[in-house]
PDB file of C-alpha atoms in Angstrom:
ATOM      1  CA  UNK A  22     261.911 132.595 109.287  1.00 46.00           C
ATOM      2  CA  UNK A  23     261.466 129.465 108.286  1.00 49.00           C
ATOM      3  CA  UNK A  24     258.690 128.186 105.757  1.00 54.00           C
ATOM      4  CA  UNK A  25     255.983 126.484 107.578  1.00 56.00           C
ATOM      5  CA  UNK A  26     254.878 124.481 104.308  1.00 60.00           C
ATOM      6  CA  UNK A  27     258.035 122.585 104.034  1.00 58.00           C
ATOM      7  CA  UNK A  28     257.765 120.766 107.599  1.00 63.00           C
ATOM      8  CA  UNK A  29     253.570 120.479 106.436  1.00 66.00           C
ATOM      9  CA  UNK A  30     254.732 118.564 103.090  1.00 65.00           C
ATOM     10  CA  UNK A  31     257.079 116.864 105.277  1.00 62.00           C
ATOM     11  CA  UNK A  32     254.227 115.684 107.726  1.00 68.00           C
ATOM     12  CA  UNK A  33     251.633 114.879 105.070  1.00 68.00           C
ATOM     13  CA  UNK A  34     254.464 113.094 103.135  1.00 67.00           C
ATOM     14  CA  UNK A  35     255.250 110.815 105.951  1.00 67.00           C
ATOM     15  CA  UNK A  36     251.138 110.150 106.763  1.00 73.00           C
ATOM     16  CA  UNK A  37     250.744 109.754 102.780  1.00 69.00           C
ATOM     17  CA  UNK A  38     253.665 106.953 102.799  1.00 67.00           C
ATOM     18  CA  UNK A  39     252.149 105.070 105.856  1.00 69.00           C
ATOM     19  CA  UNK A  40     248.925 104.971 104.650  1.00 71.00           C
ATOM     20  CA  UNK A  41     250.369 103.875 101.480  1.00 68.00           C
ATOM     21  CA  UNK A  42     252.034 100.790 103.509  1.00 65.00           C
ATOM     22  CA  UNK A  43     249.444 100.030 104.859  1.00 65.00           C
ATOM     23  CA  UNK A  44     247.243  99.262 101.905  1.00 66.00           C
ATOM     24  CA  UNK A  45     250.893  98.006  99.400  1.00 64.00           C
ATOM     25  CA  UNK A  46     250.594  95.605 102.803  1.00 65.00           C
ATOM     26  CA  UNK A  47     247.215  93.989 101.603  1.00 62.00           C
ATOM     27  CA  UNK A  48     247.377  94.211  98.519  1.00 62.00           C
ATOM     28  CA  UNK A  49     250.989  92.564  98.570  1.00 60.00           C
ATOM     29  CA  UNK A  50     249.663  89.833 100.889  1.00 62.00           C
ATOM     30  CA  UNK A  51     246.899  88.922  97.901  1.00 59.00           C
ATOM     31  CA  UNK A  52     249.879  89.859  95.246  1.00 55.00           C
ATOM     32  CA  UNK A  53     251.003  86.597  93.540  1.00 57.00           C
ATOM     33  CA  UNK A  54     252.681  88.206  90.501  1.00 65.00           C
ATOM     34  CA  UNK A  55     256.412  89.895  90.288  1.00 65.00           C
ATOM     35  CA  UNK A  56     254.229  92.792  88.469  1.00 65.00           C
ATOM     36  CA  UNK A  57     252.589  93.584  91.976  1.00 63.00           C
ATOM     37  CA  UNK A  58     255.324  93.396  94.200  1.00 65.00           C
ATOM     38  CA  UNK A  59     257.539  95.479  91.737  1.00 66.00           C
ATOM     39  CA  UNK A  60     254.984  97.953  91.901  1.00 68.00           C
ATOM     40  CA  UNK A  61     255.169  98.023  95.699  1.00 68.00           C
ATOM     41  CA  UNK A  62     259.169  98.272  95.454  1.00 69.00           C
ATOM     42  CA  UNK A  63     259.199 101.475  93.214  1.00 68.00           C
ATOM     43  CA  UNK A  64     256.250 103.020  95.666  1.00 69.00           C
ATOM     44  CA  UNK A  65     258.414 102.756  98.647  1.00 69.00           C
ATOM     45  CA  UNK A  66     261.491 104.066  96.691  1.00 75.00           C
ATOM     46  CA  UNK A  67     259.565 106.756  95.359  1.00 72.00           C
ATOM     47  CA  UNK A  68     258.073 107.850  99.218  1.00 69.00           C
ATOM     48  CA  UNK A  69     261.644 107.463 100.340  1.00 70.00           C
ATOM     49  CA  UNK A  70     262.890 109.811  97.944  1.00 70.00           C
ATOM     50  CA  UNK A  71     260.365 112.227  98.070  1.00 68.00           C
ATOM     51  CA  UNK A  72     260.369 112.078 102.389  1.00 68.00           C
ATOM     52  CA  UNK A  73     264.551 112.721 101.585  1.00 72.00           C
ATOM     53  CA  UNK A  74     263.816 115.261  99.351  1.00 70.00           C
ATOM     54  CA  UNK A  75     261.567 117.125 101.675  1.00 65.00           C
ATOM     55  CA  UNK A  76     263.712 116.507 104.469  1.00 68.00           C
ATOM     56  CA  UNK A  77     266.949 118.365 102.804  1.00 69.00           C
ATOM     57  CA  UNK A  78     264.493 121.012 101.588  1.00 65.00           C
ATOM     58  CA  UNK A  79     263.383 121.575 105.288  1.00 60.00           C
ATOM     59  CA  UNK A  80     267.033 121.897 106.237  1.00 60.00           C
ATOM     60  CA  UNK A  81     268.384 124.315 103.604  1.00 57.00           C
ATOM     61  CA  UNK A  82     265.303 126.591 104.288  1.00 56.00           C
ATOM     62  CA  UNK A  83     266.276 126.445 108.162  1.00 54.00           C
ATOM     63  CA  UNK A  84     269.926 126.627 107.948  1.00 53.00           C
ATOM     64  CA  UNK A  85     269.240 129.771 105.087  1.00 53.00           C
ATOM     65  CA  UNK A  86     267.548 131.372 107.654  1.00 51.00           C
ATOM     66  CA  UNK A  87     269.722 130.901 110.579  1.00 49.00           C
ATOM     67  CA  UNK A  88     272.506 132.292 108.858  1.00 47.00           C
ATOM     68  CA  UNK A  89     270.575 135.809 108.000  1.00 46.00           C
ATOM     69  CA  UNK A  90     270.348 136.036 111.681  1.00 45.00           C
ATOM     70  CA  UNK A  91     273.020 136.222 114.559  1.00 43.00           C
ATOM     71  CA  UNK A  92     271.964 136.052 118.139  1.00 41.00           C
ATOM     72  CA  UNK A  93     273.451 139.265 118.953  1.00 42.00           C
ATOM     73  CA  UNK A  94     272.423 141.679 116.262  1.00 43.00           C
ATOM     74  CA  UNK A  95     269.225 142.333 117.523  1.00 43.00           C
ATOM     75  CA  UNK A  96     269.250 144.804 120.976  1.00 45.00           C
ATOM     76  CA  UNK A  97     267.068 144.562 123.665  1.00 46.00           C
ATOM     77  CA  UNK A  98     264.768 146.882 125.774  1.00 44.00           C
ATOM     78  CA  UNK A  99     267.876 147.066 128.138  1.00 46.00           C
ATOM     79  CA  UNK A 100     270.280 148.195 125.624  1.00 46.00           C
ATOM     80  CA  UNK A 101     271.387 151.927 125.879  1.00 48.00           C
ATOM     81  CA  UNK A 102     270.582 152.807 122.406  1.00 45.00           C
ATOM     82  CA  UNK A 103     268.178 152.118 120.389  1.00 48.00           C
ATOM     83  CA  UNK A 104     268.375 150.963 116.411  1.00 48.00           C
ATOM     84  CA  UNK A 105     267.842 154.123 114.904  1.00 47.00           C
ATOM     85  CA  UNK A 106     270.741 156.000 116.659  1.00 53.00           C
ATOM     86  CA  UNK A 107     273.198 156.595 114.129  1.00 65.00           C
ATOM     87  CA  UNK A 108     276.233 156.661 116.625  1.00 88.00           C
ATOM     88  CA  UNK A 109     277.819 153.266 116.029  1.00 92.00           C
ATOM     89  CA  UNK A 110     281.298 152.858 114.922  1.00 93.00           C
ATOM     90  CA  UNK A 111     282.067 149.055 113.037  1.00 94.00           C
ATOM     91  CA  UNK A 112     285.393 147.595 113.915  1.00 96.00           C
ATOM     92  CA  UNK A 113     287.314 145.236 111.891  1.00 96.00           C
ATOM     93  CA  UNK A 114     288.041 141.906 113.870  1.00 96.00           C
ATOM     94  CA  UNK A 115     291.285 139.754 112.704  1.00 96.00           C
ATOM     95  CA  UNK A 116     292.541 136.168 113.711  1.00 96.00           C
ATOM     96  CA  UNK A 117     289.845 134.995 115.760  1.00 96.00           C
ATOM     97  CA  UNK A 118     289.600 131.494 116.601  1.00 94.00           C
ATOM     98  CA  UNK A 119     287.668 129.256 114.398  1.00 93.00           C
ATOM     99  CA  UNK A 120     285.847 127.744 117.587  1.00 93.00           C
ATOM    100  CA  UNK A 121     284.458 131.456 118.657  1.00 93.00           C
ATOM    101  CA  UNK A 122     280.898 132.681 118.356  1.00 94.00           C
ATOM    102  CA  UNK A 123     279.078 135.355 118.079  1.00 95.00           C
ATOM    103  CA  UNK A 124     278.102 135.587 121.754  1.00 95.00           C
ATOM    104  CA  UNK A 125     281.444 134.378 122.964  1.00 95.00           C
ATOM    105  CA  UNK A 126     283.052 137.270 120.867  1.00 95.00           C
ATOM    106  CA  UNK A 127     280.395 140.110 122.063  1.00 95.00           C
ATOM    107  CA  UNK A 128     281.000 139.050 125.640  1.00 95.00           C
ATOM    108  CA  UNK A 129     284.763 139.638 125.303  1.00 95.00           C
ATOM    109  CA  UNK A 130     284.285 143.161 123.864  1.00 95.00           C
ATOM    110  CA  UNK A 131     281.695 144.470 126.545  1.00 94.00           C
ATOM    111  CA  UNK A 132     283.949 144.131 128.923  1.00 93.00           C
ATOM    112  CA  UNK A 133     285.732 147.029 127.669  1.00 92.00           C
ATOM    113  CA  UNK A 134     282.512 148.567 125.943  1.00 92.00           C
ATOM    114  CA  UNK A 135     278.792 148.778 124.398  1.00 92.00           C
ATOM    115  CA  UNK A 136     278.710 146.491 121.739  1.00 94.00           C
ATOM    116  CA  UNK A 137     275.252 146.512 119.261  1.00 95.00           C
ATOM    117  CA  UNK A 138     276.137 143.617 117.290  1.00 95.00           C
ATOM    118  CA  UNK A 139     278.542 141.163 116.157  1.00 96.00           C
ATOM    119  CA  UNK A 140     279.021 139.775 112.981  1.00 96.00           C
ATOM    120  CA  UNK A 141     281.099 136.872 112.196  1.00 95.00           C
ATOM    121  CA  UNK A 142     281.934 135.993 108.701  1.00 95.00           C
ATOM    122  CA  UNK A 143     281.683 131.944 107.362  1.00 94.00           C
ATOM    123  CA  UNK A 144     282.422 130.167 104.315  1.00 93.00           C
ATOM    124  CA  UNK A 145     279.624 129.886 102.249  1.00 92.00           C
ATOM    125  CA  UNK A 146     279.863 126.471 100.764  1.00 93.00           C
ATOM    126  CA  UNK A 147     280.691 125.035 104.140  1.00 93.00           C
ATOM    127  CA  UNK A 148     279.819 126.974 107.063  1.00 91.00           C
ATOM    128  CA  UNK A 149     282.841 127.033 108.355  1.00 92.00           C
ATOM    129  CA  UNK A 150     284.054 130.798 109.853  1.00 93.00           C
ATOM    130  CA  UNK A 151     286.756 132.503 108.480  1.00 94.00           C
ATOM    131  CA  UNK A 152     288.776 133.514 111.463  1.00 94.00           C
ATOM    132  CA  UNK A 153     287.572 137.298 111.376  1.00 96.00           C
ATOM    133  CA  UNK A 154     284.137 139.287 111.571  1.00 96.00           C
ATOM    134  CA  UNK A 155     283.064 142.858 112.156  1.00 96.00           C
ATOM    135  CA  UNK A 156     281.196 144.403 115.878  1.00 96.00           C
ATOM    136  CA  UNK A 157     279.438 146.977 116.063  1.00 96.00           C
ATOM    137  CA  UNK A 158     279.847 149.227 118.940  1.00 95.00           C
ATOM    138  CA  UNK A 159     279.605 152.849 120.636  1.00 92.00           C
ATOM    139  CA  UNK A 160     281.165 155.067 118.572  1.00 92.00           C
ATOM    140  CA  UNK A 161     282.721 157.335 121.472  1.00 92.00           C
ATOM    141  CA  UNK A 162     283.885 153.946 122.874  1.00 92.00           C
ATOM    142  CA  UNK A 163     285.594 152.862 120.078  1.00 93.00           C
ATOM    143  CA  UNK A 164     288.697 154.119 119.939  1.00 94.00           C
ATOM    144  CA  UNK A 165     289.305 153.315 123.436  1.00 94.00           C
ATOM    145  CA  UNK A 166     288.301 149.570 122.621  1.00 94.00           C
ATOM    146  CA  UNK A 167     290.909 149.294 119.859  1.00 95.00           C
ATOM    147  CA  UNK A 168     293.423 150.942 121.737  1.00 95.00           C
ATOM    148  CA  UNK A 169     292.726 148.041 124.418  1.00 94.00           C
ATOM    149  CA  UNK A 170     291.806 144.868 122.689  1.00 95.00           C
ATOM    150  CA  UNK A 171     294.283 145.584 119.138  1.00 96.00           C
ATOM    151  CA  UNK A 172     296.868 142.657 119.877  1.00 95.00           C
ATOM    152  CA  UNK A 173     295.303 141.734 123.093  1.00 94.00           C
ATOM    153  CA  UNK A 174     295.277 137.732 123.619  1.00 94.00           C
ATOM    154  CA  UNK A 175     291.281 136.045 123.038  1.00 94.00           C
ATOM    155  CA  UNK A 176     291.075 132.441 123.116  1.00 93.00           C
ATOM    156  CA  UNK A 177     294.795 132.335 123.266  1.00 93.00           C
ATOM    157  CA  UNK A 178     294.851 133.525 119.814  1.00 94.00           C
ATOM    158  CA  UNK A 179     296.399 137.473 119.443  1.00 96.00           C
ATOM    159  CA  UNK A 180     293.545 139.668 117.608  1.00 96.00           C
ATOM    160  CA  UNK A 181     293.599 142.549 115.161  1.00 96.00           C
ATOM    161  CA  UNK A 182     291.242 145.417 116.004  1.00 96.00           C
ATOM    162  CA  UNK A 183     290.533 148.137 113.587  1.00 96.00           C
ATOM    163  CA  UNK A 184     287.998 150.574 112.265  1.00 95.00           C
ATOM    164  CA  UNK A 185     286.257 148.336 109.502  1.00 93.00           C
ATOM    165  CA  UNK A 186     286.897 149.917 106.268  1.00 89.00           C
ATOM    166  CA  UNK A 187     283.778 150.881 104.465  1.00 81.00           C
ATOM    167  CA  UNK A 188     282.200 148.406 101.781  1.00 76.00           C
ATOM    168  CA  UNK A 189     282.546 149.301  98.304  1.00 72.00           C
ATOM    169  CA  UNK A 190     280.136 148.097  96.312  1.00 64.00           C
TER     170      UNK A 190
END
């Protein structure tokens, strides 16, 4: 979840910098020296900076956060398991396309299946996806859904489908 300070400090920042206008405004309208009006130039740099600053620190903390998540990891009331159930079998999922979500990718596979969740795997210094992720589905469904979607045509791109190996750490 994201921070609520950082969109506060964002908010007071921007009052903090209009009210400081405001006033740089007269004062700068009485100003007849350089002194004064350089003053006013390196305030409105500084607020600018600072509003920029608090701007990218908003977005890292919300893009941090949205990448933890994926809209499909989390099941529903509806769902025919619930979280604790320990029979879930992870497959391995190979050339994907790069345009393909989450939910795109967990609509394909219930077709043939229950699927808990689906994770798909991005660069990350860019956020780009890597072309391959892992779902999580029914483990007495699972061979039957590799057996049916293992070089089956998605997005007119031919996927690998395989038990996931298990992560060593």
């Amino acid at each position: 979840m994201v921070s609520v300070k950082a969109p506060l400090l964002l908010v007071a920042s921007a009052i903090l910098a209009i009210i400081g206008f405001f006033v740089a405004g007269l004062i700068l309208g009485e100003a007849s020296t350089s002194i004064e009006k350089s003053m006013f130039a390196v305030g409105v740099i500084f607020n600018a900076v600072l509003m920029f600053l608090l701007s990218r620190m908003t977005k890292s903390n919300a893009s941090a956060a949205s990448s933890k998540q994926t809209s499909s990891s989390i099941p529903n009331d509806d769902d025919e398991f619930d979280e604790s159930d320990e029979d879930v079998s992870t497959l391995y999922v190979g050339n994907l396309p790069y345009r393909a979500n989450e939910q795109i990718v967990k609509e394909h596979f219930e077709t043939f299946g229950y699927v808990r969740s689906v994770r798909l795997m991005k660069d990350k210094r860019t956020g780009k996806r890597k072309g391959f992720g892992f779902v999580e589905v029914s483990a007495q469904e699972a061979d039957s859904m590799i057996e049916k979607l293992n070089d089956s045509e998605f997005q007119e791109r031919t996927i690998k489908v395989r038990p996931a190996k298990d992560k060593v750490a």
